[in-house]
Amino acid sequence: MLNYFKNYPKHVFCILTNEFCERFSYYGMRAILVIYLWKEVGLEQKTATAIYHAFIVISYFMPIVGAIIADGWIGKCKTIISISIIYALGNIVMTISAIPFDGTCYIYGPIVGLILIAFGTGGIKPCVSSFGADQFSEDQKLQKESFFSFFYMAINIGSLLSTIITPTIRGDIFCFNDSCYALAFGIPAALMVFSIFVFIIGIKWYTNVPPGQSIITRLGGCVIKGMTRSISCRKRKTEEKKEHWLDYAEPDYDRQFISDVKDVIHVMWIFLPLPVFWALYDQQGSRWTLQATQMNGDLGSFVLQPDILQAINPLLIIVFLPLMESIVFPCFAKCGYPLKPLKRMSYGMLLAAASFIIAAGIQVLIDRDMPAPIASGEAKIRFINTSPCTTFVSKENNTLAPGGVASFDSSEYFIMKAGNLSFDVEWTGCAGSASTQKKFRLNFLGGKAYHVYLGNDVDAHLFEQTQLTQTDDIESIVRFYNSLNVPLDMVSMKTTKDQENEAHDIGRIDSYSVSKYEPIILANFYVRVSFNKTSTTLQLPTEVQSKNGAVYTIIIRNRTSEFPVSSSDAPNLDDLQLDMIQLTDIEPWSVNILLQIPQYVVITIGECLFSVTGLAFAYTQAPTSMKSFLSAIWLLTIAVGNLIVIIVAESDSSLKQVYEFLLFAGLMFLTTFIFAIMTLFYKYVDREESQRTDGEATDGSTNDEKKLDIDSKGHHQTTKEREAEATTQNNFDSKDYDVTRL
């Protein structure tokens, strides 16, 4: 082992460290992006989803630009450094824009930051892995192969750790009110800056291959030349008709190159349906994460953040890939049913569709938790008794709550026709006083919900309930009602161990009034009160308990007497026995967040069948000179797939989420059917023998064997990034074919 690493280029570890930090930065930022845009910036869910996928579109389009810059202009090393600086600036912009300087986060900063990051991460994708391979000499074949193992290990560890750490920071650390997105974005930014510093350390030892003509520009020129000459000749009808329109590119391009371009177009035809798979796959970070915010993440000893479930995918990839390569596929082959690449891809597409059917089923359960919407001509009314007596409410001689509403309790919600309504209220059972009756006329607007507080001041206090559904993420909200006839100044104190003694100023609540809604991040609270902001404060003995998604009303009452304090002056707090009564207006989310695991498992298996196999298919079917280009086209299918999501998300359709999931599942089933038909007419190309002959003429071992060996290692160790980094993994020995690297 020591001899193996004795001549190992030490500066390669600068490249590996750079890749780890960059992957941590990218996936860490992306893991919390859609929730940040929605919860903190205040965008609608569909707009946040569209921006998230637009970011991915740019990220997977930019590798072509980065390859052209590196191969045709300034070389890989300078490309990595210069574009990484832009990348880091984008991370810094995201961090600064997440600081609510005036209490608000605006969209302009994130848009600028995301554009810079997308340009950066896409621009360096085709450069880093191949630049690392350039550092090995011809007699370091084994070390060169091991580099890719280390490279994909860095990708896996970076993506896995980041999708766990940044959502945890986002949800569990509070540096600006109830969030700390600046820190969650700041850590990826710091690692990106560090990655540049580490990469520059090895600059004086790097081997730099000078830039030449990019294969992308050459291929584009061939296609344009063939197309224009074909159209021109057909119009003139003066030249002999050629077999294929690309043949018209001669003599500017040699026949072998034109033949290679034909083969690439043949494979690209098979690629046409593939974007639909990515449209489903990349919704793990958007729609599936938003779905998780409507689920119960309270597991007792800890709370599972909704965006942390994305870590399941890279974790399962590490487990599933070796099992499928070493056990599942060989078993099918031994049983006489070998799974050819295109067949595997078809099964992967079917599993992606199945995962969205599971997601739709989960959404049905979530929708059952939601309160029914209020019709425009109706009002939703709840009566809350804040007196020490039992209260009876009737309307048109019909008692609404036959047993009455007990002291400091509430009735159920009643759906009534909106308008100016009359109620008869009777207070009975008060110690030392006779029953009291009074008639009230209150105005209720259609489509709204109301609380009617019936106090022992023999009056009714009407307040609108503006929160009509559960909250999202792991927070709940609460508002306080002051049943005393003096104003209260209130401060809430979190009792979670990480936020102990952190105070949140609720503000002054006038007598017989409610506070604004206050968020509670799934924590328990004590409340301290004072009169007229005097120095003396009283901590109420009752603890406020919250569950995610719930909406609560907390009544502040005085237990020393059945009547409120009789003076508007600040009384002595020691003479009172104040406490809180907690009422639940809307029940918390009940569907456990762990129910999302099956859909992640199914789509991850589908990814193993589709993505890894598809990449290998593209590699083996592409001509030697076009392997890097075809990998770049593979990345473009990811960009187009995310564009499909943007179109659906930004459509004017008021499609419910469950039907949107089913829409994507149906689209995937239809695409799979079309793809399966297309595969029936595809003829596999066996290039192994010809490439082996070419390879033996150079160094005694085939280039294809070397590449396939590395490709196999990548299959066993890559996660989400294998499709992106494969753009260049096969280019390190391409000089044998006089082809520039992508």
PDB file of N, CA and C in Angstrom, residues 532-566:
ATOM      1  N   ASN A 532     -48.068  47.786  32.205  1.00  0.00           N
ATOM      2  CA  ASN A 532     -47.491  49.075  31.819  1.00  0.00           C
ATOM      3  C   ASN A 532     -45.973  49.041  31.789  1.00  0.00           C
ATOM      4  N   LYS A 533     -45.425  47.882  31.440  1.00  0.00           N
ATOM      5  CA  LYS A 533     -43.975  47.692  31.314  1.00  0.00           C
ATOM      6  C   LYS A 533     -43.235  48.073  32.589  1.00  0.00           C
ATOM      7  N   THR A 534     -43.854  47.710  33.730  1.00  0.00           N
ATOM      8  CA  THR A 534     -43.179  47.942  35.008  1.00  0.00           C
ATOM      9  C   THR A 534     -42.023  46.968  35.137  1.00  0.00           C
ATOM     10  N   SER A 535     -41.155  47.240  36.069  1.00  0.00           N
ATOM     11  CA  SER A 535     -39.980  46.401  36.241  1.00  0.00           C
ATOM     12  C   SER A 535     -40.335  45.036  36.799  1.00  0.00           C
ATOM     13  N   THR A 536     -41.483  44.941  37.472  1.00  0.00           N
ATOM     14  CA  THR A 536     -41.905  43.672  38.064  1.00  0.00           C
ATOM     15  C   THR A 536     -42.591  42.817  37.002  1.00  0.00           C
ATOM     16  N   THR A 537     -42.134  41.603  36.847  1.00  0.00           N
ATOM     17  CA  THR A 537     -42.752  40.677  35.896  1.00  0.00           C
ATOM     18  C   THR A 537     -43.148  39.404  36.621  1.00  0.00           C
ATOM     19  N   LEU A 538     -44.106  38.727  36.046  1.00  0.00           N
ATOM     20  CA  LEU A 538     -44.601  37.482  36.620  1.00  0.00           C
ATOM     21  C   LEU A 538     -44.543  36.394  35.562  1.00  0.00           C
ATOM     22  N   GLN A 539     -43.915  35.261  35.913  1.00  0.00           N
ATOM     23  CA  GLN A 539     -43.895  34.126  34.992  1.00  0.00           C
ATOM     24  C   GLN A 539     -45.105  33.257  35.267  1.00  0.00           C
ATOM     25  N   LEU A 540     -45.929  33.064  34.244  1.00  0.00           N
ATOM     26  CA  LEU A 540     -47.144  32.277  34.420  1.00  0.00           C
ATOM     27  C   LEU A 540     -46.783  30.808  34.601  1.00  0.00           C
ATOM     28  N   PRO A 541     -47.490  30.104  35.480  1.00  0.00           N
ATOM     29  CA  PRO A 541     -47.108  28.721  35.805  1.00  0.00           C
ATOM     30  C   PRO A 541     -47.374  27.728  34.688  1.00  0.00           C
ATOM     31  N   THR A 542     -48.333  28.031  33.821  1.00  0.00           N
ATOM     32  CA  THR A 542     -48.683  27.077  32.767  1.00  0.00           C
ATOM     33  C   THR A 542     -47.694  27.179  31.614  1.00  0.00           C
ATOM     34  N   GLU A 543     -47.378  26.034  31.010  1.00  0.00           N
ATOM     35  CA  GLU A 543     -46.454  25.992  29.889  1.00  0.00           C
ATOM     36  C   GLU A 543     -47.227  25.795  28.601  1.00  0.00           C
ATOM     37  N   VAL A 544     -46.884  26.583  27.581  1.00  0.00           N
ATOM     38  CA  VAL A 544     -47.508  26.453  26.262  1.00  0.00           C
ATOM     39  C   VAL A 544     -46.820  25.323  25.509  1.00  0.00           C
ATOM     40  N   GLN A 545     -47.595  24.368  25.035  1.00  0.00           N
ATOM     41  CA  GLN A 545     -47.050  23.241  24.292  1.00  0.00           C
ATOM     42  C   GLN A 545     -47.567  23.290  22.852  1.00  0.00           C
ATOM     43  N   SER A 546     -46.662  23.037  21.917  1.00  0.00           N
ATOM     44  CA  SER A 546     -47.052  23.145  20.508  1.00  0.00           C
ATOM     45  C   SER A 546     -46.730  21.870  19.751  1.00  0.00           C
ATOM     46  N   LYS A 547     -47.482  21.662  18.692  1.00  0.00           N
ATOM     47  CA  LYS A 547     -47.216  20.578  17.742  1.00  0.00           C
ATOM     48  C   LYS A 547     -47.234  21.179  16.349  1.00  0.00           C
ATOM     49  N   ASN A 548     -46.437  20.591  15.431  1.00  0.00           N
ATOM     50  CA  ASN A 548     -46.251  21.258  14.152  1.00  0.00           C
ATOM     51  C   ASN A 548     -47.537  21.341  13.349  1.00  0.00           C
ATOM     52  N   GLY A 549     -47.762  22.543  12.841  1.00  0.00           N
ATOM     53  CA  GLY A 549     -48.928  22.804  12.008  1.00  0.00           C
ATOM     54  C   GLY A 549     -50.135  23.316  12.755  1.00  0.00           C
ATOM     55  N   ALA A 550     -50.160  23.206  14.077  1.00  0.00           N
ATOM     56  CA  ALA A 550     -51.355  23.562  14.839  1.00  0.00           C
ATOM     57  C   ALA A 550     -51.494  25.071  14.986  1.00  0.00           C
ATOM     58  N   VAL A 551     -52.743  25.511  15.219  1.00  0.00           N
ATOM     59  CA  VAL A 551     -53.056  26.908  15.498  1.00  0.00           C
ATOM     60  C   VAL A 551     -53.734  26.964  16.859  1.00  0.00           C
ATOM     61  N   TYR A 552     -53.195  27.803  17.740  1.00  0.00           N
ATOM     62  CA  TYR A 552     -53.674  27.840  19.123  1.00  0.00           C
ATOM     63  C   TYR A 552     -54.166  29.232  19.502  1.00  0.00           C
ATOM     64  N   THR A 553     -55.103  29.253  20.461  1.00  0.00           N
ATOM     65  CA  THR A 553     -55.488  30.476  21.163  1.00  0.00           C
ATOM     66  C   THR A 553     -55.161  30.280  22.635  1.00  0.00           C
ATOM     67  N   ILE A 554     -54.438  31.237  23.218  1.00  0.00           N
ATOM     68  CA  ILE A 554     -54.060  31.179  24.637  1.00  0.00           C
ATOM     69  C   ILE A 554     -54.790  32.296  25.368  1.00  0.00           C
ATOM     70  N   ILE A 555     -55.575  31.926  26.379  1.00  0.00           N
ATOM     71  CA  ILE A 555     -56.335  32.901  27.161  1.00  0.00           C
ATOM     72  C   ILE A 555     -55.583  33.190  28.453  1.00  0.00           C
ATOM     73  N   ILE A 556     -55.314  34.469  28.703  1.00  0.00           N
ATOM     74  CA  ILE A 556     -54.705  34.891  29.964  1.00  0.00           C
ATOM     75  C   ILE A 556     -55.845  35.219  30.926  1.00  0.00           C
ATOM     76  N   ARG A 557     -55.869  34.569  32.094  1.00  0.00           N
ATOM     77  CA  ARG A 557     -56.967  34.777  33.034  1.00  0.00           C
ATOM     78  C   ARG A 557     -56.419  34.993  34.444  1.00  0.00           C
ATOM     79  N   ASN A 558     -57.299  35.495  35.294  1.00  0.00           N
ATOM     80  CA  ASN A 558     -56.975  35.693  36.706  1.00  0.00           C
ATOM     81  C   ASN A 558     -57.793  34.714  37.528  1.00  0.00           C
ATOM     82  N   ARG A 559     -57.117  33.881  38.342  1.00  0.00           N
ATOM     83  CA  ARG A 559     -57.813  32.840  39.108  1.00  0.00           C
ATOM     84  C   ARG A 559     -58.147  33.267  40.536  1.00  0.00           C
ATOM     85  N   THR A 560     -57.796  34.491  40.948  1.00  0.00           N
ATOM     86  CA  THR A 560     -58.070  34.895  42.328  1.00  0.00           C
ATOM     87  C   THR A 560     -59.536  35.202  42.551  1.00  0.00           C
ATOM     88  N   SER A 561     -60.255  35.515  41.504  1.00  0.00           N
ATOM     89  CA  SER A 561     -61.660  35.871  41.629  1.00  0.00           C
ATOM     90  C   SER A 561     -62.370  35.480  40.355  1.00  0.00           C
ATOM     91  N   GLU A 562     -63.675  35.337  40.464  1.00  0.00           N
ATOM     92  CA  GLU A 562     -64.438  35.053  39.265  1.00  0.00           C
ATOM     93  C   GLU A 562     -64.612  36.305  38.412  1.00  0.00           C
ATOM     94  N   PHE A 563     -64.199  37.445  38.949  1.00  0.00           N
ATOM     95  CA  PHE A 563     -64.303  38.696  38.204  1.00  0.00           C
ATOM     96  C   PHE A 563     -62.905  39.187  37.846  1.00  0.00           C
ATOM     97  N   PRO A 564     -62.800  39.973  36.802  1.00  0.00           N
ATOM     98  CA  PRO A 564     -61.494  40.530  36.459  1.00  0.00           C
ATOM     99  C   PRO A 564     -61.069  41.572  37.479  1.00  0.00           C
ATOM    100  N   VAL A 565     -59.825  41.962  37.454  1.00  0.00           N
ATOM    101  CA  VAL A 565     -59.357  43.011  38.362  1.00  0.00           C
ATOM    102  C   VAL A 565     -60.173  44.257  38.115  1.00  0.00           C
ATOM    103  N   SER A 566     -60.461  44.975  39.179  1.00  0.00           N
ATOM    104  CA  SER A 566     -61.471  46.031  39.099  1.00  0.00           C
ATOM    105  C   SER A 566     -60.901  47.408  38.829  1.00  0.00           C
TER     106      SER A 566
END
